[in-house]
Amino acid sequence: MRAELLPPVGPAVRLKRDLTVIGRKRNVCDVIIERDSVSALHCLLVKTDGLLFVRDLGSTNGTTVNGQRITRGALLPDDELGVGGVKFRVKLGPGTEDFGVGEASQKTEAVRAVR
């Protein structure tokens, strides 16, 4: 399954691993967001059986799906994932090829690094 997070500005963040940790903590998080509103270990994304799940890791400012604060849940194509106020559009599809919007390997407005 291919999965990407599309920020409002900048390249897509391709989720290459089955488990992806999002947060501020370097050398631990797979997707690093340098914003004060994002916790050190903010949320976890899990790809399994063709589905993408999100779990908040006890963050201070919360994780949202389509504007609703969640502790855990499933993500559907075109859902809006909010990580401490930073918004991403969820893109999901079969296979492993990119959606044609490119892999994130450079700094965007909010996302600093992707491991």
PDB file of C-alpha atoms in Angstrom:
ATOM      1  CA  MET A   1       0.000   0.000   0.000  1.00  0.00           C
ATOM      2  CA  ARG A   2       1.261   3.474  -0.778  1.00  0.00           C
ATOM      3  CA  ALA A   3       0.503   6.261   1.639  1.00  0.00           C
ATOM      4  CA  GLU A   4       1.455   9.925   1.593  1.00  0.00           C
ATOM      5  CA  LEU A   5       0.730  13.000   3.659  1.00  0.00           C
ATOM      6  CA  LEU A   6       0.309  16.183   1.632  1.00  0.00           C
ATOM      7  CA  PRO A   7       1.078  19.437   3.471  1.00  0.00           C
ATOM      8  CA  PRO A   8      -0.551  22.670   2.232  1.00  0.00           C
ATOM      9  CA  VAL A   9       2.874  23.816   0.975  1.00  0.00           C
ATOM     10  CA  GLY A  10       5.832  21.715  -0.120  1.00  0.00           C
ATOM     11  CA  PRO A  11       6.413  18.147  -1.250  1.00  0.00           C
ATOM     12  CA  ALA A  12       4.444  15.109  -0.126  1.00  0.00           C
ATOM     13  CA  VAL A  13       5.643  13.038   2.818  1.00  0.00           C
ATOM     14  CA  ARG A  14       5.785   9.428   1.677  1.00  0.00           C
ATOM     15  CA  LEU A  15       5.168   6.884   4.443  1.00  0.00           C
ATOM     16  CA  LYS A  16       7.689   4.176   3.576  1.00  0.00           C
ATOM     17  CA  ARG A  17       7.489   2.148   6.786  1.00  0.00           C
ATOM     18  CA  ASP A  18       4.649   0.192   8.347  1.00  0.00           C
ATOM     19  CA  LEU A  19       5.154   2.188  11.571  1.00  0.00           C
ATOM     20  CA  THR A  20       5.792   5.940  11.332  1.00  0.00           C
ATOM     21  CA  VAL A  21       6.331   8.162  14.377  1.00  0.00           C
ATOM     22  CA  ILE A  22       5.567  11.865  13.915  1.00  0.00           C
ATOM     23  CA  GLY A  23       6.873  14.501  16.323  1.00  0.00           C
ATOM     24  CA  ARG A  24       9.648  16.965  17.164  1.00  0.00           C
ATOM     25  CA  LYS A  25      12.245  14.581  18.616  1.00  0.00           C
ATOM     26  CA  ARG A  26      15.193  14.078  16.281  1.00  0.00           C
ATOM     27  CA  ASN A  27      16.780  10.638  15.903  1.00  0.00           C
ATOM     28  CA  VAL A  28      13.535   9.069  17.129  1.00  0.00           C
ATOM     29  CA  CYS A  29      10.732  10.371  14.908  1.00  0.00           C
ATOM     30  CA  ASP A  30      10.419   9.307  11.285  1.00  0.00           C
ATOM     31  CA  VAL A  31       8.704  12.580  10.360  1.00  0.00           C
ATOM     32  CA  ILE A  32      10.065  15.597  12.245  1.00  0.00           C
ATOM     33  CA  ILE A  33       7.895  18.705  12.549  1.00  0.00           C
ATOM     34  CA  GLU A  34       9.628  21.680  14.124  1.00  0.00           C
ATOM     35  CA  ARG A  35       6.689  23.489  15.677  1.00  0.00           C
ATOM     36  CA  ASP A  36       6.112  24.260  19.356  1.00  0.00           C
ATOM     37  CA  SER A  37       2.552  22.925  19.009  1.00  0.00           C
ATOM     38  CA  VAL A  38       3.889  19.459  18.075  1.00  0.00           C
ATOM     39  CA  SER A  39       4.938  17.151  20.929  1.00  0.00           C
ATOM     40  CA  ALA A  40       8.292  15.356  20.990  1.00  0.00           C
ATOM     41  CA  LEU A  41       6.480  12.077  20.230  1.00  0.00           C
ATOM     42  CA  HIS A  42       3.140  13.254  18.872  1.00  0.00           C
ATOM     43  CA  CYS A  43       1.432  10.419  17.003  1.00  0.00           C
ATOM     44  CA  LEU A  44       1.987   7.050  15.372  1.00  0.00           C
ATOM     45  CA  LEU A  45       0.801   5.966  11.922  1.00  0.00           C
ATOM     46  CA  VAL A  46       0.407   2.236  11.258  1.00  0.00           C
ATOM     47  CA  LYS A  47      -0.011   0.664   7.805  1.00  0.00           C
ATOM     48  CA  THR A  48      -1.556  -2.805   7.990  1.00  0.00           C
ATOM     49  CA  ASP A  49      -3.769  -4.927   5.734  1.00  0.00           C
ATOM     50  CA  GLY A  50      -4.230  -2.075   3.255  1.00  0.00           C
ATOM     51  CA  LEU A  51      -5.383   0.353   5.943  1.00  0.00           C
ATOM     52  CA  LEU A  52      -3.769   3.332   7.669  1.00  0.00           C
ATOM     53  CA  PHE A  53      -4.376   3.923  11.371  1.00  0.00           C
ATOM     54  CA  VAL A  54      -3.369   6.844  13.587  1.00  0.00           C
ATOM     55  CA  ARG A  55      -2.805   6.854  17.344  1.00  0.00           C
ATOM     56  CA  ASP A  56      -2.113   9.941  19.425  1.00  0.00           C
ATOM     57  CA  LEU A  57       0.842   9.361  21.761  1.00  0.00           C
ATOM     58  CA  GLY A  58      -0.449  11.537  24.605  1.00  0.00           C
ATOM     59  CA  SER A  59       0.389  14.786  22.838  1.00  0.00           C
ATOM     60  CA  THR A  60      -0.324  18.116  24.510  1.00  0.00           C
ATOM     61  CA  ASN A  61      -2.140  19.759  21.589  1.00  0.00           C
ATOM     62  CA  GLY A  62      -3.772  16.659  20.167  1.00  0.00           C
ATOM     63  CA  THR A  63      -4.176  14.857  16.888  1.00  0.00           C
ATOM     64  CA  THR A  64      -7.231  15.484  14.720  1.00  0.00           C
ATOM     65  CA  VAL A  65      -8.935  13.746  11.817  1.00  0.00           C
ATOM     66  CA  ASN A  66     -11.188  16.021   9.768  1.00  0.00           C
ATOM     67  CA  GLY A  67     -11.187  18.542  12.611  1.00  0.00           C
ATOM     68  CA  GLN A  68     -12.198  16.071  15.339  1.00  0.00           C
ATOM     69  CA  ARG A  69      -9.716  15.347  18.133  1.00  0.00           C
ATOM     70  CA  ILE A  70      -8.975  11.622  18.357  1.00  0.00           C
ATOM     71  CA  THR A  71      -6.928   9.232  20.452  1.00  0.00           C
ATOM     72  CA  ARG A  72      -6.905   6.612  17.697  1.00  0.00           C
ATOM     73  CA  GLY A  73      -8.719   5.802  14.491  1.00  0.00           C
ATOM     74  CA  ALA A  74      -8.570   4.819  10.835  1.00  0.00           C
ATOM     75  CA  LEU A  75      -7.569   7.254   8.097  1.00  0.00           C
ATOM     76  CA  LEU A  76      -9.372   7.250   4.758  1.00  0.00           C
ATOM     77  CA  PRO A  77      -8.259   8.735   1.429  1.00  0.00           C
ATOM     78  CA  ASP A  78      -8.491  12.549   1.426  1.00  0.00           C
ATOM     79  CA  ASP A  79      -8.946  12.767   5.212  1.00  0.00           C
ATOM     80  CA  GLU A  80      -7.315  15.756   6.884  1.00  0.00           C
ATOM     81  CA  LEU A  81      -4.795  14.758   9.563  1.00  0.00           C
ATOM     82  CA  GLY A  82      -3.925  17.475  12.079  1.00  0.00           C
ATOM     83  CA  VAL A  83      -0.725  17.107  14.102  1.00  0.00           C
ATOM     84  CA  GLY A  84      -0.607  19.863  16.715  1.00  0.00           C
ATOM     85  CA  GLY A  85      -2.285  22.238  14.275  1.00  0.00           C
ATOM     86  CA  VAL A  86      -0.161  21.244  11.259  1.00  0.00           C
ATOM     87  CA  LYS A  87      -2.559  19.902   8.603  1.00  0.00           C
ATOM     88  CA  PHE A  88      -1.934  17.156   6.059  1.00  0.00           C
ATOM     89  CA  ARG A  89      -4.180  15.622   3.378  1.00  0.00           C
ATOM     90  CA  VAL A  90      -4.041  11.788   3.409  1.00  0.00           C
ATOM     91  CA  LYS A  91      -3.421   9.999   0.098  1.00  0.00           C
ATOM     92  CA  LEU A  92      -3.774   6.205  -0.021  1.00  0.00           C
ATOM     93  CA  GLY A  93      -3.643   3.708  -2.851  1.00  0.00           C
ATOM     94  CA  PRO A  94      -2.647   0.216  -3.911  1.00  0.00           C
ATOM     95  CA  GLY A  95       0.924  -0.662  -4.839  1.00  0.00           C
ATOM     96  CA  THR A  96       4.125   1.062  -3.865  1.00  0.00           C
ATOM     97  CA  GLU A  97       4.602   3.731  -6.549  1.00  0.00           C
ATOM     98  CA  ASP A  98       4.403   7.438  -5.727  1.00  0.00           C
ATOM     99  CA  PHE A  99       1.260   9.403  -6.526  1.00  0.00           C
ATOM    100  CA  GLY A 100       3.362  11.590  -8.805  1.00  0.00           C
ATOM    101  CA  VAL A 101       3.819  14.456  -6.367  1.00  0.00           C
ATOM    102  CA  GLY A 102       7.319  13.495  -5.246  1.00  0.00           C
ATOM    103  CA  GLU A 103       8.860  12.214  -2.075  1.00  0.00           C
ATOM    104  CA  ALA A 104       9.684  14.601   0.761  1.00  0.00           C
ATOM    105  CA  SER A 105      13.400  14.887   1.163  1.00  0.00           C
ATOM    106  CA  GLN A 106      13.703  18.595   1.744  1.00  0.00           C
ATOM    107  CA  LYS A 107      12.385  21.129   4.212  1.00  0.00           C
ATOM    108  CA  THR A 108       8.814  22.352   3.836  1.00  0.00           C
ATOM    109  CA  GLU A 109       7.076  25.025   5.857  1.00  0.00           C
ATOM    110  CA  ALA A 110       6.503  22.644   8.790  1.00  0.00           C
ATOM    111  CA  VAL A 111       8.145  19.310   8.056  1.00  0.00           C
ATOM    112  CA  ARG A 112      11.889  19.400   8.588  1.00  0.00           C
ATOM    113  CA  ALA A 113      12.992  15.848   7.924  1.00  0.00           C
ATOM    114  CA  VAL A 114      11.763  12.442   6.922  1.00  0.00           C
ATOM    115  CA  ARG A 115      13.771   9.326   7.824  1.00  0.00           C
TER     116      ARG A 115
END
